[in-house]
XYZ file of C-alpha atoms in Angstrom:
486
model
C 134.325 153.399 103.362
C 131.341 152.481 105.212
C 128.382 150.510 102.898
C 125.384 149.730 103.863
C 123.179 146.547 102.743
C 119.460 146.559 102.909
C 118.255 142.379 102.761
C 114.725 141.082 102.382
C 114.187 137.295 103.495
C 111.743 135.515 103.138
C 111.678 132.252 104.628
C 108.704 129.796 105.477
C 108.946 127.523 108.797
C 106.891 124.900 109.733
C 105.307 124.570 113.126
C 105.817 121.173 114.558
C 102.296 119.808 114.045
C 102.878 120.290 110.309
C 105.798 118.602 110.450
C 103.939 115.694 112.188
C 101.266 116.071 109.870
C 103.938 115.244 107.104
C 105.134 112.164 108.579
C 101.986 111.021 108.941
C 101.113 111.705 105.411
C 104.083 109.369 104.500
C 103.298 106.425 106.059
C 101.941 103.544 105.013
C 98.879 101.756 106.341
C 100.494 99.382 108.772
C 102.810 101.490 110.029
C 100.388 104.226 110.258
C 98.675 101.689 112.673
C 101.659 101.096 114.704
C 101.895 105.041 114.770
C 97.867 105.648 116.094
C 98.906 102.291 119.234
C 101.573 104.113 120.006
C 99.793 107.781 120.236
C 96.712 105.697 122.162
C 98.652 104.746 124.514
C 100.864 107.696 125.041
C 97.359 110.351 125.559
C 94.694 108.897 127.986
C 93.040 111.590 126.924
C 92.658 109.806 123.345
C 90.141 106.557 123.274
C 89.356 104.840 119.730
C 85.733 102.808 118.892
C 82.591 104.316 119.104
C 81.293 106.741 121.511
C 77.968 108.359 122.562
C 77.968 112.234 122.564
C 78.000 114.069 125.713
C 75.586 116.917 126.309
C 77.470 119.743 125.993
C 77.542 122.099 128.786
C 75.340 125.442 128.493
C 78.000 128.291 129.959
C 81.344 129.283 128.377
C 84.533 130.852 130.166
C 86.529 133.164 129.119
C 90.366 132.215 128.414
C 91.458 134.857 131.072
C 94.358 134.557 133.695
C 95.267 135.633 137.249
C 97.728 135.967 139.539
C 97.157 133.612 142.207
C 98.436 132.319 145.361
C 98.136 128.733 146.837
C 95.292 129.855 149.392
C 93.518 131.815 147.187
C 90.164 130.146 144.931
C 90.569 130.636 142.110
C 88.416 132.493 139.210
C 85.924 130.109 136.884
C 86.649 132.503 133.913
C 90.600 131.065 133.641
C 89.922 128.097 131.155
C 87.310 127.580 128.330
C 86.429 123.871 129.180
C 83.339 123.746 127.143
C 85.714 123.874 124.072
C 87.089 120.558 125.201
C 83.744 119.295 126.175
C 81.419 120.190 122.986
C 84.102 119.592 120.008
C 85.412 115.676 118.332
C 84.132 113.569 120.979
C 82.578 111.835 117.383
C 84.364 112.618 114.777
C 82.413 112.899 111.489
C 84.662 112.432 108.852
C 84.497 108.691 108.396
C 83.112 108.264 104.639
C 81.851 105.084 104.438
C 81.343 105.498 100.969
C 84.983 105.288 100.440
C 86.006 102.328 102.853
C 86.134 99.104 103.014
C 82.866 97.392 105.168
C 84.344 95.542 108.522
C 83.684 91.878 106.917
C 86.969 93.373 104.422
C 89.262 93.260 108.092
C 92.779 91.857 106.555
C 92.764 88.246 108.259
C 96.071 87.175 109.725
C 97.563 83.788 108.633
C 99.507 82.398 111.321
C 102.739 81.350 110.870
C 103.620 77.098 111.934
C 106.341 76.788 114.752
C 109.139 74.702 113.067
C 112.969 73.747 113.455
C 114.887 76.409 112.125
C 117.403 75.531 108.997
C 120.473 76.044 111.753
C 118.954 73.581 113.885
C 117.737 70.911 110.881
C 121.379 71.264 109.125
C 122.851 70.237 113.191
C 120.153 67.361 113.745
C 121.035 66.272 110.637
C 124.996 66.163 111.939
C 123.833 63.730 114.910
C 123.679 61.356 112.331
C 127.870 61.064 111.667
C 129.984 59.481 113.564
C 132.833 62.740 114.384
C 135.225 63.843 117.436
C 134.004 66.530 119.625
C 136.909 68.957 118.124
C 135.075 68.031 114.574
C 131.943 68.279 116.522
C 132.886 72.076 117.676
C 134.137 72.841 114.104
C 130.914 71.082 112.313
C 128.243 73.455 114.487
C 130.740 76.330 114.289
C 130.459 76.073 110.097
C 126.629 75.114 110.372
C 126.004 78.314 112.094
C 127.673 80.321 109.945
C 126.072 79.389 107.256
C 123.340 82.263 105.637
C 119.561 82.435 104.917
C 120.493 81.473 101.085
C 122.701 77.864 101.842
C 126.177 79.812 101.969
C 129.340 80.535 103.710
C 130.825 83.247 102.839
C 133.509 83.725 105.123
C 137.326 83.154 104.811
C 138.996 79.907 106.058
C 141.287 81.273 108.205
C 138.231 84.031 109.888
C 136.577 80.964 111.063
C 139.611 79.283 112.410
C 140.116 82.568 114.479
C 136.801 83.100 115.491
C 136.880 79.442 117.355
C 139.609 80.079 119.126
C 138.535 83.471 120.495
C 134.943 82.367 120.487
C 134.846 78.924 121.498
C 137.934 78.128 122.687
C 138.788 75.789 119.495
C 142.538 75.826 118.752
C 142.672 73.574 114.991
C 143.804 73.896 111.374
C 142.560 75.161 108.309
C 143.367 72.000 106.549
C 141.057 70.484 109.976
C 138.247 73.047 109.132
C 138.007 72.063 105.334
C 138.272 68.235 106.380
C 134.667 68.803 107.950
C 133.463 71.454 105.755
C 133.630 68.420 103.121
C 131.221 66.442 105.697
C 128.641 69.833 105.970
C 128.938 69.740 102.027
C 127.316 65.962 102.439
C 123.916 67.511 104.310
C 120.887 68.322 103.326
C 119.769 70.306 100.940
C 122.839 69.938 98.280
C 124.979 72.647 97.946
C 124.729 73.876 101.504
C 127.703 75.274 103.374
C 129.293 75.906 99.999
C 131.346 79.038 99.631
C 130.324 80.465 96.316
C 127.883 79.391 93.437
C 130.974 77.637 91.402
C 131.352 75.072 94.535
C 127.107 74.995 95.061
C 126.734 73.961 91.722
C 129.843 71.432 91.700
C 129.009 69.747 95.139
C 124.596 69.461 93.726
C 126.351 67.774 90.598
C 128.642 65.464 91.945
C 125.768 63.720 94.049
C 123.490 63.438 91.299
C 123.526 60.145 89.067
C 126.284 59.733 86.889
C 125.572 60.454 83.406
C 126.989 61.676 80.300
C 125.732 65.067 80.493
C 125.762 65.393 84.383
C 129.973 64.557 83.708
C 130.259 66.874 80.958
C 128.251 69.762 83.562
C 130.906 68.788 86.025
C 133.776 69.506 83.672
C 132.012 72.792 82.328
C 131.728 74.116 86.217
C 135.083 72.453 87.743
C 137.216 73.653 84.189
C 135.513 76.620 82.688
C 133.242 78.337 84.772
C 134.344 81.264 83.980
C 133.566 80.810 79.812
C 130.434 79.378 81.127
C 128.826 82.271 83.155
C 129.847 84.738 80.225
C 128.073 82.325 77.870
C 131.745 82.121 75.493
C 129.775 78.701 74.019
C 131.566 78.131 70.941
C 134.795 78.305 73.347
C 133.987 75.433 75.317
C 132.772 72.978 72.722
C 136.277 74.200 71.409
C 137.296 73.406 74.713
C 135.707 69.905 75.592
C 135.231 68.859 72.001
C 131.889 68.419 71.971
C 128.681 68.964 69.852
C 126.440 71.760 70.403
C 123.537 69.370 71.394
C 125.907 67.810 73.833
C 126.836 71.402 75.266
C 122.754 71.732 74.960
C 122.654 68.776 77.314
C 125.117 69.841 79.884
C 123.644 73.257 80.458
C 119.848 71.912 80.942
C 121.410 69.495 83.743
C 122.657 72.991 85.258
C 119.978 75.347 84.844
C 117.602 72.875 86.987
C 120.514 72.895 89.652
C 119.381 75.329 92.890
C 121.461 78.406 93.328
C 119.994 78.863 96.727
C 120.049 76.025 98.679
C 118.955 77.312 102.013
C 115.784 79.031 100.014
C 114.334 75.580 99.500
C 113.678 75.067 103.169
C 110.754 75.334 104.048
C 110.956 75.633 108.208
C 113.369 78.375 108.027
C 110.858 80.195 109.158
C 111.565 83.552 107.668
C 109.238 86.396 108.064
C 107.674 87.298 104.911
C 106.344 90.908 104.362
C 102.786 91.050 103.367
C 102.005 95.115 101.790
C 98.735 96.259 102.924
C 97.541 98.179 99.839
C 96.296 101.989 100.877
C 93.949 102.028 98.230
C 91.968 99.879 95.839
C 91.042 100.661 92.265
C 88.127 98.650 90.961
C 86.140 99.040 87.443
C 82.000 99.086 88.313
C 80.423 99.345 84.758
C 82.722 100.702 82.986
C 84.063 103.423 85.215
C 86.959 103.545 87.983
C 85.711 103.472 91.550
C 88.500 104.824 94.345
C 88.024 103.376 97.939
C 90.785 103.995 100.765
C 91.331 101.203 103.429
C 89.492 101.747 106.149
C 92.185 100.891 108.403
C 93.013 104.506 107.142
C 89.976 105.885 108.976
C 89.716 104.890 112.404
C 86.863 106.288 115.226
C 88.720 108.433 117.475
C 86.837 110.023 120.601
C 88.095 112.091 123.492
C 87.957 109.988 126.790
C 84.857 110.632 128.777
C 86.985 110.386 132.116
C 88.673 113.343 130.395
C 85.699 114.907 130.266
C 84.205 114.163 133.615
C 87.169 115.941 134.972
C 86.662 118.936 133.294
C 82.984 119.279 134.055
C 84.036 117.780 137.862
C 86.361 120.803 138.095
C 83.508 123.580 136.256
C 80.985 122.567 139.135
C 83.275 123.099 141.701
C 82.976 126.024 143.747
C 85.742 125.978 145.511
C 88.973 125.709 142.762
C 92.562 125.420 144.306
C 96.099 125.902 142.578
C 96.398 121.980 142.817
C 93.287 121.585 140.585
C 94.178 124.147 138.242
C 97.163 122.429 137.503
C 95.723 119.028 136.845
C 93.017 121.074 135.150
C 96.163 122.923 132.884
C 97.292 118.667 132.282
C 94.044 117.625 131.078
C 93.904 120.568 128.704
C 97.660 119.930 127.427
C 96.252 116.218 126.289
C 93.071 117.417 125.149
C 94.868 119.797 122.989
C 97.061 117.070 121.678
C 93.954 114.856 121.282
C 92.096 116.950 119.264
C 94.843 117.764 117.150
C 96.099 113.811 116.326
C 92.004 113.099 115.585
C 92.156 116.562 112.935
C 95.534 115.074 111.801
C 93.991 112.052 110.668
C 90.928 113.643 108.758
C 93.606 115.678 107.041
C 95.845 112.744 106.324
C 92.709 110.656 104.352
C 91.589 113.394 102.565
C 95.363 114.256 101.274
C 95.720 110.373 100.309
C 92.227 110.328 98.936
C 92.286 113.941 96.846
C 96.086 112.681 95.919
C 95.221 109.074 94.899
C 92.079 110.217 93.034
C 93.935 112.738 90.829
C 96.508 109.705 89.641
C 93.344 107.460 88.663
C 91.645 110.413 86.538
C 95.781 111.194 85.582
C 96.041 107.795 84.468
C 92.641 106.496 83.408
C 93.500 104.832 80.131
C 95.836 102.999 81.917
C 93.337 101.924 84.923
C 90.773 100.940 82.147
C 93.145 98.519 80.715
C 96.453 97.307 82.409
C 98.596 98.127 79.683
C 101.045 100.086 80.508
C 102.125 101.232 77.091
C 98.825 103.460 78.090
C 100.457 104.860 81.017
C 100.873 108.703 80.535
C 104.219 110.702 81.277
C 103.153 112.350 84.539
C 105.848 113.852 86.948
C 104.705 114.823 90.863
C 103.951 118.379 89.573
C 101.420 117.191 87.267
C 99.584 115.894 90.115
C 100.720 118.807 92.913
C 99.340 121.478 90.054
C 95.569 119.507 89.830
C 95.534 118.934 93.695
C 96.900 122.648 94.327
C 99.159 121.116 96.920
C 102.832 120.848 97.460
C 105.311 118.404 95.426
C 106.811 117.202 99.075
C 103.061 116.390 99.760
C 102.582 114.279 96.568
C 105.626 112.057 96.732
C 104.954 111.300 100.441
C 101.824 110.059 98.903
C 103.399 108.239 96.343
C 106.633 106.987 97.882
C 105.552 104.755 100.041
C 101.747 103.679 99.425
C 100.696 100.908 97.613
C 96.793 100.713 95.631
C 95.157 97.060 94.388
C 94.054 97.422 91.060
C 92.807 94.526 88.689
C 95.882 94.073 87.518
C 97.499 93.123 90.965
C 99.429 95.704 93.660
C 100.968 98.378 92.495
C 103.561 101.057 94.213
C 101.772 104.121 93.184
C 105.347 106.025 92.322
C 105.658 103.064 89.337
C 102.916 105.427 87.520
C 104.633 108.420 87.222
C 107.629 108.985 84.354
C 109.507 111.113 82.619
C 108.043 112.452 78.769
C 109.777 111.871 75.584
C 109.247 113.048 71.871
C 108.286 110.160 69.701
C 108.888 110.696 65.675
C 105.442 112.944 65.410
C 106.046 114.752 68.337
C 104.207 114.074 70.781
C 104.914 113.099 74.247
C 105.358 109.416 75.037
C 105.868 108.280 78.652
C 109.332 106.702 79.142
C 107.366 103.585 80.868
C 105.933 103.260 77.769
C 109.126 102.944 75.797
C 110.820 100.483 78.450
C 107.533 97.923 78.021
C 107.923 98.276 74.107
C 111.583 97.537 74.692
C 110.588 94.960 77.187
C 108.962 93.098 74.441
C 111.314 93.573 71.755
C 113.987 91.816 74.165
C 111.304 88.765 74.629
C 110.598 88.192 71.093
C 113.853 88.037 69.754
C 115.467 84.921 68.899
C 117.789 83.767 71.640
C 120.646 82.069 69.842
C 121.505 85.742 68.051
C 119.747 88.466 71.060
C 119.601 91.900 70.156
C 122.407 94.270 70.312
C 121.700 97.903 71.935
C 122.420 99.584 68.747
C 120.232 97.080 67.106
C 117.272 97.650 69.739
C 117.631 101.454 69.124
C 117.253 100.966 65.442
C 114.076 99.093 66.022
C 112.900 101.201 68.528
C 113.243 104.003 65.735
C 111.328 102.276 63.308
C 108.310 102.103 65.552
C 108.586 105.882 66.113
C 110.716 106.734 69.256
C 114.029 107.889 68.239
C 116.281 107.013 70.843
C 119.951 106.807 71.537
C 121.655 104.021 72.172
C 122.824 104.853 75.338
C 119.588 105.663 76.439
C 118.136 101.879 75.477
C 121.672 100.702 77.721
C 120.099 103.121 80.174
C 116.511 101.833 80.072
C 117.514 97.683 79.866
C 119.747 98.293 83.115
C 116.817 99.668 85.021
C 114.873 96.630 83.595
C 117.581 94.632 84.941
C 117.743 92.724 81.122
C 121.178 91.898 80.628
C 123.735 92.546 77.597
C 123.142 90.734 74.519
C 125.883 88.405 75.100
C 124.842 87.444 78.637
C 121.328 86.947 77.240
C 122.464 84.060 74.308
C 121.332 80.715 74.531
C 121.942 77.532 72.813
């Protein structure tokens, strides 16, 4: 039996400048500036800083073509060049209004050469008296020791890797003779292999003292009990008094976890965010300005130009010239398109941004953030009558200065929840109430989820205790028990 199916489709492509125009929607302000070097130098045809306007020409051509052979002139009506000449040579869409001036140009720090922690832990080496096999091992360890003071590779991976790397045939019991003489460098705790031996190696070299020899039992003995805070096991355990134990664990917690972090000349690149937007308060009301590095003065290149108006006056126009003249018009095209791109890219981050601030005014006004409303990406996409895609490109990956410091715009928007009268509460709001609970409560006996629910209920948000687990994990607060102190 033959059946027959009548489908309707409808399906929605993009063209490949909207697709562009997405990505540049998404990105942030310095890579957006790394994008607009890159298309400058790709289109000649593109120039940035200011530029006097041309005087446009008077005639127009039609957009005609012809069949034509290599001897033959050609026709002026193939190719409208007056629409490259008259149109975004100075773009007018910079709104000073909503920039920063030039005096606000982000001023570079620069950066002091220095040894690098590698080369400080091996100068540092010069200073022992060791074999050149010990030598060999001793740089071998040094280098493979991270940005945070460790090693964390296996024994018996390093004894391989010198003898297929540097042609070091040893021992393992060889490699930990010298790791011992690594573990005597500068800063303590270096080259150890986990936190247990960091700590152990920082306490052994400090003065001898009753709590500094009790710390060393608690790490060496039971550092287990220790890290899951089991207190009233190890003054069971060392049979000691709780202001002893007190004692032991302040001599710890002033111990450095991260060794190689203390350095200061390892030189490690530090990533500075460029905020997109700023938020400021100007008698009593919220004022919106977008970086100006956002806005830069594009111009089509007058050489571009000069060709085009070189190849209108000419009377005689071969196939050669209408091919460079068909080049020209290919970057013009894709000039004028990148310099529209950008107008639509700042007013998309400016109409977005703007709609959070008015979204989230209270919370602007303030700094609180138990003001912050619950406010998803549709709340915004409905207001802006744009699309969600569009408003978490926004969101996702810009930054705004407020006067409460930087701020990652998508840390504004949360889910809703039903407090006890029924109205809706933002979640962020609940996490900074629970937030606080977690500070205020007494140390020695912290909270227990169930108990934080309860309380949580009592101020008027009834919620589960999964869902406080839920919310303390995200604040990354741990459990109750990790949380205890003596």
């Amino acid at each position: 039996m033959l059946k027959q199916h009548l489908q309707f489709k409808l399906s929605q492509k993009l063209s490949p400048q909207q697709i562009q125009l997405m990505k540049l929607i998404q990105l942030p302000t310095q890579a957006f500036e790394q994008r607009l070097k890159q298309e400058l130098e790709e289109n000649p045809a593109l120039e940035g800083g200011k530029e006097e306007a041309l005087n446009d020409l008077d005639s127009e051509f039609d957009n005609s073509s012809e069949e034509y052979n290599d001897n033959e002139s050609i026709n002026t009506d193939d190719i409208n060049v007056d629409e490259y000449l008259s149109d975004d040579e100075i773009p007018e869409y910079r709104t000073q209004a909503n920039n920063y001036s030039s005096d606000d140009e982000e001023k570079t720090m620069p950066y002091a050469a220095g040894t690098s922690f590698t080369q400080y832990l091996i100068n540092q080496l010069n200073t022992y008296r060791l074999t050149d096999e010990e030598r060999d091992i001793a740089e071998f360890l040094v280098g493979s020791v991270d940005e945070s003071g460790y090693i964390r590779r296996e024994i018996s991976d390093i004894m391989d890797d010198l003898a297929f790397t540097q042609n070091v045939y040893t021992s393992e019991e060889a490699i930990l003779r010298v790791l011992k003489i690594v573990h005597q460098l500068d800063p303590a705790g270096v080259g150890a292999r986990n936190l247990q031996e960091c700590l152990s190696i920082q306490l052994h070299r400090k003065n001898k003292t009753e709590d500094t020899d009790l710390a060393i039992a608690i790490i060496d003995k039971a550092f287990d009990q220790f890290t899951k805070k089991h207190y009233k096991k190890l003054i069971q355990k060392f049979n000691i008094s709780e202001e002893q134990l007190k004692g032991a664990i302040t001599e710890i917690e002033h111990l450095n976890p991260k060794p190689g972090g203390s350095y200061a000349g390892n030189n490690r690149i530090v990533e500075h965010v460029v905020p997109d937007f700023a938020i400021k308060i100007v008698d009593g009301e919220l004022e919106l300005s977008l970086n100006g590095r956002n806005a830069p003065e594009l111009h089509v290149s007058r050489e571009y130009n000069n060709m085009l108006k070189g190849y209108k006056d000419s009377k005689e126009k071969s196939k050669s010239q209408k091919d460079a003249v068909m080049f020209i018009k290919q970057k013009l095209d894709a000039a004028k398109w990148f310099i529209e791109a950008i107008k639509q890219r700042q007013q998309t981050l400016f109409v977005t941004m703007s709609a959070i601030m008015h979204y989230q005014k209270d919370y602007f006004l303030t700094g609180d953030e138990r003001n912050l409303k619950p406010m998803i990406l549709k709340d915004i996409a409905d207001e802006i009558s744009m699309d969600v895609s569009t408003v978490s490109r926004v969101a996702n990956s810009k930054y705004v200065d407020t006067p409460y410091g930087t701020k990652l715009i998508k840390e504004f928007f949360s889910e809703s929840m039903k407090n006890d009268q029924g109205e809706d509460v933002s979640t962020r709001e609940i996490k900074k109430i629970l937030e606080t609970v977690i500070e205020e409560e007494n140390k020695k006996k912290p909270l227990t989820d169930e108990t934080l629910a309860s309380i949580l209920k009592d101020k008027g948000y009834p919620i589960a205790r999964r869902t406080v687990a839920k919310y303390r994990e995200q604040l990354d607060i741990p459990v109750a028990r990790l949380r205890k102190k003596i």
